[in-house]
Coordinates of C-alpha atoms in Angstrom, one line a residue:
M1 CA 80.8 -112.6 -31.3
N2 CA 81.7 -109.0 -30.8
D3 CA 80.8 -108.0 -27.2
T4 CA 80.6 -104.2 -28.0
P5 CA 76.8 -103.5 -28.1
L6 CA 75.2 -102.2 -31.3
L7 CA 72.2 -101.3 -29.3
S8 CA 72.4 -100.0 -25.8
V9 CA 69.3 -98.9 -23.9
R10 CA 69.5 -97.2 -20.4
G11 CA 66.8 -95.9 -18.0
L12 CA 64.0 -95.9 -20.6
V13 CA 60.8 -94.4 -19.4
K14 CA 57.5 -93.8 -21.2
R15 CA 54.3 -92.4 -19.7
F16 CA 50.9 -92.1 -21.3
G17 CA 49.2 -89.6 -19.0
G18 CA 49.2 -91.2 -15.5
L19 CA 50.1 -94.7 -16.9
V20 CA 53.8 -95.6 -16.8
A21 CA 54.0 -98.0 -19.7
V22 CA 57.8 -98.4 -19.5
K23 CA 59.8 -97.9 -16.3
D24 CA 63.6 -97.8 -16.2
I25 CA 64.2 -100.5 -18.8
G26 CA 67.8 -101.1 -20.0
F27 CA 69.6 -103.7 -22.0
D28 CA 72.5 -104.2 -24.5
I29 CA 72.5 -106.2 -27.7
A30 CA 75.8 -107.1 -29.3
P31 CA 76.4 -107.9 -33.0
G32 CA 75.3 -111.4 -33.9
E33 CA 73.1 -111.6 -30.8
I34 CA 69.3 -112.1 -30.4
L35 CA 67.6 -110.7 -27.3
G36 CA 64.1 -112.0 -26.7
L37 CA 61.6 -109.7 -25.0
I38 CA 58.7 -111.5 -23.3
G39 CA 55.9 -110.6 -21.0
P40 CA 52.1 -110.9 -20.8
N41 CA 49.8 -108.6 -22.7
G42 CA 50.2 -105.0 -21.5
S43 CA 53.8 -105.5 -20.2
G44 CA 55.2 -102.7 -22.4
K45 CA 57.1 -104.8 -24.9
S46 CA 55.8 -103.2 -28.0
T47 CA 56.2 -99.8 -26.5
V48 CA 59.9 -100.5 -26.0
M49 CA 60.2 -101.4 -29.6
K50 CA 58.3 -98.2 -30.7
L51 CA 60.6 -96.1 -28.5
I52 CA 63.7 -97.5 -30.1
M53 CA 62.3 -97.0 -33.6
G54 CA 61.3 -93.4 -32.9
I55 CA 57.6 -94.1 -33.3
E56 CA 57.1 -93.0 -29.7
R57 CA 59.3 -90.4 -27.9
P58 CA 60.7 -91.5 -24.5
N59 CA 60.1 -89.3 -21.4
A60 CA 63.6 -90.3 -20.1
G61 CA 66.5 -92.6 -20.9
S62 CA 69.0 -93.1 -23.7
I63 CA 68.9 -95.3 -26.8
K64 CA 72.4 -95.6 -28.2
I65 CA 72.8 -97.0 -31.7
D66 CA 76.4 -97.9 -32.5
G67 CA 77.4 -95.5 -29.7
V68 CA 75.2 -92.5 -30.8
D69 CA 72.3 -91.5 -28.5
M70 CA 69.2 -91.3 -30.8
A71 CA 66.5 -91.2 -28.2
G72 CA 63.7 -89.0 -29.5
W73 CA 65.0 -89.0 -33.1
A74 CA 62.4 -89.2 -36.0
P75 CA 61.8 -92.7 -37.3
H76 CA 63.4 -92.0 -40.8
R77 CA 66.6 -90.8 -39.2
I78 CA 66.8 -93.9 -37.0
A79 CA 66.1 -96.1 -40.1
R80 CA 69.0 -94.3 -42.0
A81 CA 71.3 -95.0 -39.0
G82 CA 70.8 -98.8 -39.6
V83 CA 67.7 -99.8 -37.6
G84 CA 65.1 -102.0 -39.4
I85 CA 61.8 -103.1 -38.1
V86 CA 59.6 -106.1 -39.1
F87 CA 56.1 -105.1 -38.1
Q88 CA 53.5 -107.6 -37.0
H89 CA 50.8 -106.2 -39.3
S90 CA 51.7 -105.6 -43.0
R91 CA 50.5 -102.4 -44.6
P92 CA 51.6 -102.8 -48.2
L93 CA 51.1 -100.6 -51.3
H94 CA 48.4 -102.5 -53.0
R95 CA 49.3 -101.4 -56.6
Q96 CA 52.9 -102.5 -56.3
T97 CA 54.1 -106.1 -56.8
V98 CA 56.2 -107.9 -54.2
L99 CA 59.3 -107.2 -56.3
E100 CA 58.5 -103.5 -56.5
H101 CA 58.1 -103.4 -52.7
I102 CA 61.6 -104.8 -52.3
K103 CA 63.0 -102.4 -54.9
L104 CA 61.5 -99.4 -53.2
A105 CA 63.2 -100.5 -50.0
L106 CA 66.5 -100.7 -51.9
L107 CA 66.3 -97.2 -53.4
P108 CA 68.3 -94.4 -51.7
D109 CA 66.4 -91.9 -49.5
S110 CA 66.5 -89.3 -52.2
L111 CA 64.1 -87.7 -54.7
V112 CA 66.9 -87.1 -57.1
K113 CA 66.8 -90.7 -58.4
L114 CA 63.4 -92.3 -59.0
A115 CA 64.4 -95.2 -61.3
A116 CA 66.2 -98.3 -60.2
D117 CA 69.4 -99.5 -61.8
Q118 CA 69.7 -103.1 -63.1
H119 CA 71.7 -104.1 -60.1
V120 CA 68.8 -103.0 -57.9
H121 CA 66.5 -105.2 -59.8
Q122 CA 68.9 -108.1 -59.5
R123 CA 69.4 -107.5 -55.8
A124 CA 65.6 -107.4 -55.2
R125 CA 65.3 -110.8 -56.9
E126 CA 68.0 -112.2 -54.7
I127 CA 66.3 -111.0 -51.6
A128 CA 62.9 -112.4 -52.8
A129 CA 64.6 -115.8 -53.2
R130 CA 66.2 -115.6 -49.8
V131 CA 62.9 -115.2 -48.0
G132 CA 61.0 -117.7 -50.2
L133 CA 59.1 -115.3 -52.5
S134 CA 60.6 -116.1 -55.9
N135 CA 57.4 -117.8 -57.1
V136 CA 55.2 -114.8 -56.1
M137 CA 57.4 -111.8 -56.7
N138 CA 55.3 -110.5 -59.6
R139 CA 52.0 -110.8 -57.6
H140 CA 50.2 -108.0 -55.7
P141 CA 49.8 -108.2 -51.9
A142 CA 46.1 -108.8 -52.0
T143 CA 46.7 -112.1 -53.7
L144 CA 49.2 -113.4 -51.2
P145 CA 48.6 -115.7 -48.2
F146 CA 49.4 -114.3 -44.8
A147 CA 52.8 -116.0 -44.4
D148 CA 54.0 -114.5 -47.7
L149 CA 52.9 -111.0 -46.5
R150 CA 55.1 -111.6 -43.4
R151 CA 58.0 -112.7 -45.7
M152 CA 57.6 -109.5 -47.7
E153 CA 58.0 -107.4 -44.5
M154 CA 61.1 -109.4 -43.8
A155 CA 62.4 -108.8 -47.3
K156 CA 61.9 -105.1 -47.0
A157 CA 63.9 -105.1 -43.7
I158 CA 66.7 -107.1 -45.4
A159 CA 66.8 -104.6 -48.3
R160 CA 67.7 -101.8 -45.9
D161 CA 70.8 -103.7 -44.9
P162 CA 70.2 -103.0 -41.2
K163 CA 72.7 -103.3 -38.3
I164 CA 69.9 -103.6 -35.8
V165 CA 66.6 -105.5 -36.5
L166 CA 63.5 -105.2 -34.4
V167 CA 61.0 -108.1 -35.0
D168 CA 57.5 -107.7 -33.6
E169 CA 55.4 -110.9 -33.0
P170 CA 56.9 -112.9 -35.9
F171 CA 54.9 -116.1 -35.1
A172 CA 51.4 -114.6 -34.7
G173 CA 49.0 -116.2 -37.2
L174 CA 51.6 -118.6 -38.6
T175 CA 51.4 -122.4 -38.7
V176 CA 54.1 -124.4 -37.0
A177 CA 55.9 -125.1 -40.4
E178 CA 55.7 -121.4 -41.3
S179 CA 57.0 -120.4 -37.9
E180 CA 60.1 -122.6 -38.4
A181 CA 60.7 -121.0 -41.8
F182 CA 60.5 -117.6 -40.3
S183 CA 62.8 -118.6 -37.5
E184 CA 65.5 -119.5 -40.1
L185 CA 65.2 -116.0 -41.6
I186 CA 65.7 -114.5 -38.1
R187 CA 68.7 -116.7 -37.6
G188 CA 70.0 -115.3 -40.9
F189 CA 70.2 -111.8 -39.4
R190 CA 72.3 -113.1 -36.5
A191 CA 74.6 -114.9 -38.9
E192 CA 75.2 -111.6 -40.7
G193 CA 76.2 -109.9 -37.4
C194 CA 73.0 -108.0 -36.8
A195 CA 71.7 -107.2 -33.3
V196 CA 68.2 -108.5 -33.1
L197 CA 65.4 -107.6 -30.7
L198 CA 62.7 -110.2 -30.9
V199 CA 59.3 -109.6 -29.2
D200 CA 56.7 -112.4 -29.1
H201 CA 54.0 -113.8 -26.9
N202 CA 55.0 -117.4 -27.9
V203 CA 57.6 -118.1 -25.2
K204 CA 58.6 -121.4 -26.6
S205 CA 59.4 -120.2 -30.2
L206 CA 61.1 -117.1 -28.9
A207 CA 63.3 -119.0 -26.4
A208 CA 64.4 -121.4 -29.1
L209 CA 65.9 -118.5 -31.0
A210 CA 67.2 -116.1 -28.4
D211 CA 70.6 -116.0 -26.9
R212 CA 69.2 -114.1 -23.9
V213 CA 65.7 -113.3 -22.7
L214 CA 64.5 -110.3 -20.8
A215 CA 61.1 -110.6 -19.1
M216 CA 58.8 -107.5 -18.4
Y217 CA 55.7 -107.1 -16.5
L218 CA 53.6 -103.9 -16.2
G219 CA 56.4 -101.9 -17.7
E220 CA 59.2 -103.1 -15.5
H221 CA 62.2 -105.4 -15.8
I222 CA 61.6 -108.6 -13.8
A223 CA 64.2 -111.1 -15.0
E224 CA 67.0 -111.5 -17.5
G225 CA 69.3 -114.3 -18.5
T226 CA 69.3 -117.5 -20.6
A227 CA 65.9 -118.9 -21.6
E228 CA 66.2 -121.6 -19.0
E229 CA 67.1 -119.2 -16.2
V230 CA 64.2 -116.8 -17.1
M231 CA 61.7 -119.6 -17.4
Q232 CA 62.7 -120.9 -13.9
N233 CA 62.4 -117.5 -12.3
E234 CA 59.7 -117.6 -9.7
T235 CA 58.4 -114.1 -10.6
V236 CA 58.2 -115.0 -14.3
R237 CA 56.3 -118.2 -13.5
R238 CA 53.9 -116.4 -11.2
V239 CA 53.2 -113.7 -13.9
Y240 CA 52.6 -116.3 -16.6
L241 CA 51.1 -119.2 -14.6
G242 CA 49.7 -117.3 -11.6
G243 CA 51.8 -119.1 -8.9
K244 CA 51.6 -122.5 -7.3
L245 CA 48.7 -124.7 -8.5
E246 CA 46.2 -125.6 -5.9
L247 CA 43.9 -128.2 -7.3
R248 CA 40.5 -129.0 -5.8
E249 CA 38.8 -132.4 -6.1
R250 CA 35.4 -132.1 -7.8
T251 CA 32.6 -133.5 -5.6
G252 CA 28.9 -134.3 -6.2
G253 CA 29.4 -136.9 -9.0
S254 CA 31.2 -137.0 -12.3
A255 CA 30.1 -135.5 -15.6
N256 CA 31.7 -138.3 -17.5
A257 CA 28.5 -140.2 -18.0
K258 CA 26.6 -137.2 -19.3
P259 CA 26.2 -136.4 -23.0
D260 CA 28.1 -133.7 -24.8
I261 CA 26.5 -130.3 -24.8
L262 CA 29.2 -128.9 -27.1
D263 CA 31.1 -130.7 -29.9
V264 CA 33.7 -128.8 -31.9
S265 CA 35.2 -130.6 -34.8
D266 CA 38.1 -129.5 -37.0
V267 CA 37.3 -125.8 -36.8
R268 CA 39.5 -123.4 -38.7
V269 CA 39.3 -119.6 -38.6
L270 CA 41.2 -117.1 -40.8
Y271 CA 41.5 -113.3 -40.1
D272 CA 42.1 -112.0 -43.6
K273 CA 45.0 -114.4 -44.4
A274 CA 46.2 -115.1 -40.8
C275 CA 45.3 -118.5 -39.5
A276 CA 43.8 -117.9 -36.0
L277 CA 42.5 -121.5 -35.5
D278 CA 43.9 -124.5 -37.3
G279 CA 41.8 -127.7 -37.0
V280 CA 40.6 -127.3 -33.4
S281 CA 38.5 -130.1 -32.0
L282 CA 37.1 -130.4 -28.4
H283 CA 34.0 -131.4 -26.6
V284 CA 32.3 -130.4 -23.3
R285 CA 29.8 -132.6 -21.5
E286 CA 26.8 -131.3 -19.6
G287 CA 27.7 -130.0 -16.2
E288 CA 31.4 -130.0 -16.9
F289 CA 33.9 -127.3 -16.1
V290 CA 36.5 -127.2 -19.0
S291 CA 39.4 -124.9 -19.1
V292 CA 41.2 -123.9 -22.3
V293 CA 44.7 -122.7 -21.4
G294 CA 46.9 -120.7 -23.6
L295 CA 49.2 -117.7 -23.8
N296 CA 48.1 -114.5 -25.4
G297 CA 47.6 -114.9 -29.1
A298 CA 47.0 -118.6 -28.9
G299 CA 43.5 -118.4 -30.3
K300 CA 41.2 -118.6 -27.2
T301 CA 39.1 -115.6 -28.0
T302 CA 38.8 -116.6 -31.7
L303 CA 37.6 -120.0 -30.6
F304 CA 34.9 -118.5 -28.3
N305 CA 33.8 -116.0 -31.0
A306 CA 33.4 -118.9 -33.4
L307 CA 31.2 -120.7 -30.9
S308 CA 29.2 -117.6 -30.3
G309 CA 28.6 -117.0 -34.1
L310 CA 30.6 -113.9 -34.2
V311 CA 33.3 -115.0 -36.8
P312 CA 33.0 -117.2 -39.8
Y313 CA 34.7 -120.6 -39.6
K314 CA 35.2 -123.9 -41.4
G315 CA 34.5 -127.2 -39.6
T316 CA 31.6 -128.1 -37.4
I317 CA 30.2 -126.7 -34.1
R318 CA 27.3 -128.6 -32.5
F319 CA 25.4 -127.3 -29.4
E320 CA 23.0 -129.8 -27.8
G321 CA 23.3 -131.8 -31.0
R322 CA 22.3 -128.9 -33.3
D323 CA 24.7 -127.7 -36.0
L324 CA 25.3 -124.0 -35.4
R325 CA 26.4 -123.1 -38.9
G326 CA 24.5 -120.2 -40.2
T327 CA 23.0 -119.4 -36.8
S328 CA 23.2 -115.8 -35.7
G329 CA 25.0 -114.8 -32.5
A330 CA 21.6 -113.6 -31.0
A331 CA 20.0 -117.0 -31.7
I332 CA 22.9 -118.9 -30.3
A333 CA 22.7 -116.8 -27.1
R334 CA 19.0 -117.4 -26.8
A335 CA 19.6 -121.1 -27.2
G336 CA 21.7 -121.0 -24.0
L337 CA 25.3 -120.7 -25.2
V338 CA 26.4 -117.3 -23.7
Q339 CA 29.8 -115.7 -23.7
C340 CA 31.2 -113.2 -21.2
P341 CA 33.8 -111.5 -23.4
E342 CA 37.3 -110.5 -22.4
T343 CA 36.3 -106.8 -23.1
R344 CA 33.3 -107.0 -20.8
E345 CA 31.1 -104.8 -23.0
L346 CA 29.2 -103.2 -20.2
F347 CA 26.9 -100.2 -20.6
G348 CA 29.1 -97.7 -18.8
D349 CA 26.5 -95.0 -18.2
M350 CA 23.9 -97.4 -16.9
S351 CA 23.7 -98.6 -13.3
V352 CA 24.7 -102.1 -12.1
R353 CA 21.0 -103.1 -11.7
E354 CA 20.1 -101.8 -15.2
N355 CA 23.0 -103.8 -16.8
L356 CA 21.8 -106.9 -15.0
E357 CA 18.1 -106.4 -15.9
L358 CA 19.1 -106.0 -19.6
G359 CA 20.7 -109.5 -19.3
G360 CA 17.4 -110.9 -18.0
Y361 CA 15.0 -108.7 -20.0
H362 CA 13.4 -111.9 -21.6
L363 CA 12.6 -113.4 -18.2
P364 CA 9.2 -113.1 -16.4
D365 CA 9.2 -110.5 -13.6
K366 CA 9.2 -113.0 -10.8
L367 CA 11.9 -115.1 -12.3
R368 CA 14.0 -112.0 -13.0
A369 CA 13.7 -110.9 -9.4
K370 CA 14.7 -114.3 -8.2
Q371 CA 17.7 -114.4 -10.5
L372 CA 18.8 -110.9 -9.4
A373 CA 18.6 -112.0 -5.7
W374 CA 20.7 -115.1 -6.5
L375 CA 23.4 -113.0 -8.3
F376 CA 23.5 -110.5 -5.5
D377 CA 24.2 -113.4 -3.1
L378 CA 26.8 -114.7 -5.4
F379 CA 28.5 -111.3 -5.8
P380 CA 27.6 -109.3 -2.7
V381 CA 29.6 -106.3 -3.8
L382 CA 27.2 -105.8 -6.7
D383 CA 24.3 -105.7 -4.2
S384 CA 25.8 -102.7 -2.5
R385 CA 26.6 -101.0 -5.9
Q386 CA 23.1 -101.5 -7.5
S387 CA 22.6 -97.8 -8.3
Q388 CA 26.2 -97.1 -9.2
T389 CA 27.1 -96.6 -12.9
A390 CA 29.1 -99.4 -14.4
R391 CA 32.0 -97.1 -15.6
T392 CA 32.7 -96.0 -12.1
L393 CA 33.2 -99.5 -10.8
S394 CA 36.7 -100.9 -10.2
G395 CA 38.1 -103.4 -12.8
G396 CA 37.3 -106.3 -10.5
E397 CA 33.7 -105.1 -9.9
Q398 CA 33.2 -104.6 -13.6
Q399 CA 34.3 -108.2 -14.2
M400 CA 31.9 -109.5 -11.6
L401 CA 29.1 -107.4 -13.2
A402 CA 30.0 -108.8 -16.7
I403 CA 29.8 -112.4 -15.4
A404 CA 26.6 -111.7 -13.5
R405 CA 25.0 -110.2 -16.6
A406 CA 25.8 -113.3 -18.6
L407 CA 24.4 -115.4 -15.8
M408 CA 21.1 -113.4 -15.9
T409 CA 20.4 -115.0 -19.2
Q410 CA 20.2 -118.4 -17.5
P411 CA 22.8 -120.0 -19.8
K412 CA 23.2 -123.7 -20.3
L413 CA 26.8 -123.2 -21.3
L414 CA 28.7 -120.2 -20.0
I415 CA 31.9 -119.1 -21.8
L416 CA 34.3 -117.0 -19.7
D417 CA 37.1 -115.3 -21.7
E418 CA 40.1 -114.2 -19.7
P419 CA 38.1 -113.1 -16.6
T420 CA 41.3 -112.5 -14.6
L421 CA 42.9 -110.1 -17.0
G422 CA 44.4 -107.2 -15.1
L423 CA 42.8 -108.1 -11.7
A424 CA 44.4 -107.9 -8.3
P425 CA 44.9 -111.2 -6.4
I426 CA 42.2 -110.5 -3.8
I427 CA 39.7 -110.1 -6.7
L428 CA 40.9 -113.3 -8.2
E429 CA 40.1 -115.1 -4.9
Q430 CA 36.6 -113.7 -4.9
L431 CA 36.0 -114.8 -8.4
S432 CA 37.3 -118.2 -7.7
K433 CA 35.0 -118.6 -4.7
A434 CA 32.0 -117.4 -6.9
L435 CA 32.9 -120.1 -9.5
E436 CA 33.1 -122.7 -6.8
S437 CA 29.7 -121.7 -5.6
L438 CA 28.4 -121.8 -9.1
Q439 CA 29.6 -125.3 -9.6
K440 CA 28.1 -126.6 -6.4
S441 CA 24.7 -124.9 -6.7
T442 CA 23.8 -125.0 -10.4
P443 CA 23.9 -127.4 -13.4
I444 CA 25.5 -124.7 -15.6
T445 CA 28.3 -125.9 -17.9
V446 CA 31.4 -123.7 -18.0
L447 CA 34.0 -123.2 -20.7
L448 CA 36.8 -121.0 -19.4
G449 CA 39.7 -119.5 -21.4
E450 CA 42.7 -118.4 -19.4
Q451 CA 46.4 -117.6 -19.4
N452 CA 46.4 -117.7 -15.6
V453 CA 46.8 -121.4 -14.9
R454 CA 46.4 -120.9 -11.1
F455 CA 42.8 -119.7 -11.8
A456 CA 42.0 -122.0 -14.7
L457 CA 42.8 -125.3 -13.1
P458 CA 41.4 -125.6 -9.6
H459 CA 37.8 -126.2 -10.7
A460 CA 38.4 -127.9 -14.0
D461 CA 37.2 -131.4 -14.8
R462 CA 39.4 -131.3 -18.0
V463 CA 41.9 -129.0 -19.6
Y464 CA 42.9 -128.3 -23.2
V465 CA 46.1 -126.5 -24.1
L466 CA 45.8 -124.2 -27.1
E467 CA 49.1 -123.2 -28.7
H468 CA 49.8 -121.7 -32.1
A469 CA 46.1 -122.0 -33.1
R470 CA 46.1 -125.7 -32.3
I471 CA 45.0 -128.0 -29.4
I472 CA 48.3 -129.6 -28.4
W473 CA 47.2 -131.4 -25.1
E474 CA 44.1 -132.6 -23.3
G475 CA 43.8 -134.1 -19.9
S476 CA 42.8 -133.6 -16.2
A477 CA 44.0 -130.8 -14.1
A478 CA 46.2 -133.2 -12.0
R479 CA 47.8 -134.5 -15.2
F480 CA 48.5 -130.9 -16.4
E481 CA 50.5 -130.2 -13.3
V482 CA 52.6 -133.3 -13.9
E483 CA 52.9 -133.2 -17.7
M484 CA 52.5 -129.6 -18.8
G485 CA 53.5 -127.4 -15.8
R486 CA 57.0 -127.0 -17.1
G487 CA 56.3 -127.5 -20.8
F488 CA 53.6 -124.8 -20.9
L489 CA 56.3 -122.1 -20.5
E490 CA 59.6 -123.7 -21.3
A491 CA 61.1 -124.0 -24.8
V492 CA 61.2 -127.2 -26.8
P493 CA 64.9 -128.0 -27.0
P494 CA 66.2 -126.2 -30.1
D495 CA 68.4 -127.5 -32.8
N496 CA 70.1 -124.1 -32.8
P497 CA 73.4 -124.2 -31.0
H498 CA 73.3 -120.4 -30.3
A499 CA 70.1 -120.6 -28.2
T500 CA 70.3 -121.7 -24.6
A501 CA 66.9 -123.1 -23.9
H502 CA 65.6 -125.8 -21.6
S503 CA 66.8 -129.3 -22.6
A504 CA 65.1 -132.3 -21.1
K505 CA 67.6 -134.8 -19.8
N506 CA 65.2 -137.6 -19.2
P507 CA 64.5 -139.5 -22.5
E508 CA 60.8 -139.7 -21.6
D509 CA 60.7 -135.9 -21.2
R510 CA 62.3 -135.5 -24.6
Q511 CA 59.8 -137.8 -26.2
R512 CA 56.9 -135.9 -24.5
H513 CA 58.2 -132.5 -25.6
A514 CA 58.7 -133.8 -29.2
S515 CA 55.1 -135.0 -29.2
L516 CA 53.9 -131.6 -28.3

């Protein structure tokens, strides 16, 4: 492999107003090398890719492509210099066939020549075959499954004959088999001597491909090296897992003997043609605290939206024995299945008390007052902020208000979607104490979706791991620490000799990884 970098980034900075989205990022990618860029949601990964492609202009830093600094150049000039990008979301020309899309990418950037020669037609067919589109190359995008739309984006990038390829979230919405096929296409770029920058939330799939991995958090570089080195880095593990797991033994009896309040069987959800949930099954007993753990993009929010009647699905969802198919979101909430969404959805110009009273508008006055008093005891900071408008609260206070408003409805099953997102450690501790109090003092059943394992596990009776739109593991919190603490982040040993990912030496470990 040639060690002279095709892409060299130094001191890259991007500000959006007062927010520093990218801060002093730098790296090199040599010909025939794949650099994986990882980090939780909001880390700045996609912004880095947009800066390289010229979609955003950097505030500072250099971006050298084959030795030429192109920072701030227009996207079409950067593309002509040999940089191709495979976008996560396809925006095709709906009147053109797959083959015509590839031919358009093959044509020179000139208005002098509008018709393609025969060799262009033949080359387009060869590229279609390479990415697995031979059988659909005369079809229009609207008729294609999601994976084929992704293949078409890859074909368009190949047609530009790039020296540098930027690939954004290649595995989002794909099945395991489709992800492996897409991985082979990315390996093809490396085999041809391209420099590849690969961005994805799926740490395992990315690490199985990348020669090196760079981890970001809140716009900053936090670790770089082989996949194994980066996955073992304490800062990376704290960012993804939330630090050392501290498990608490549940007291006051077990929920094992109680009936199921929620039963989910073989649920599948498509967004357009992207598979967001693929045959998910789980159950929650009355009084249980169940955590669904998964990285960003795994499908947690989609699962909760299906339970809440907000997205169409195939399969069966039963709440208290009742099939919820065809039931409106409002009716589901009235029945006692209440979601506190990741986006909080507060009424920003209304006061804390007004937001809470809206949650309990259906309650008699005395019961509403009693519920408010209980919630102000559970979240004391809200008591002191009763007359303050919601939009002026801090992020942590807004999260507490969102949870409290959901509790005002007196739910039987409370769904919490990523309640820790973007919150400071001290706020996480307050939320954790509130949940502990909730468990001890009420019969409410809780279904929690989280990326932060340190927050998700301490109270959990059982844990599900959601990955690539599928449930891949179920067990107790104590078993998770033993069986999944490493596997949750680290890559399955690749069959690709270029990638340096974690390789389990113990035969039992290898068998367990294979089963996942």
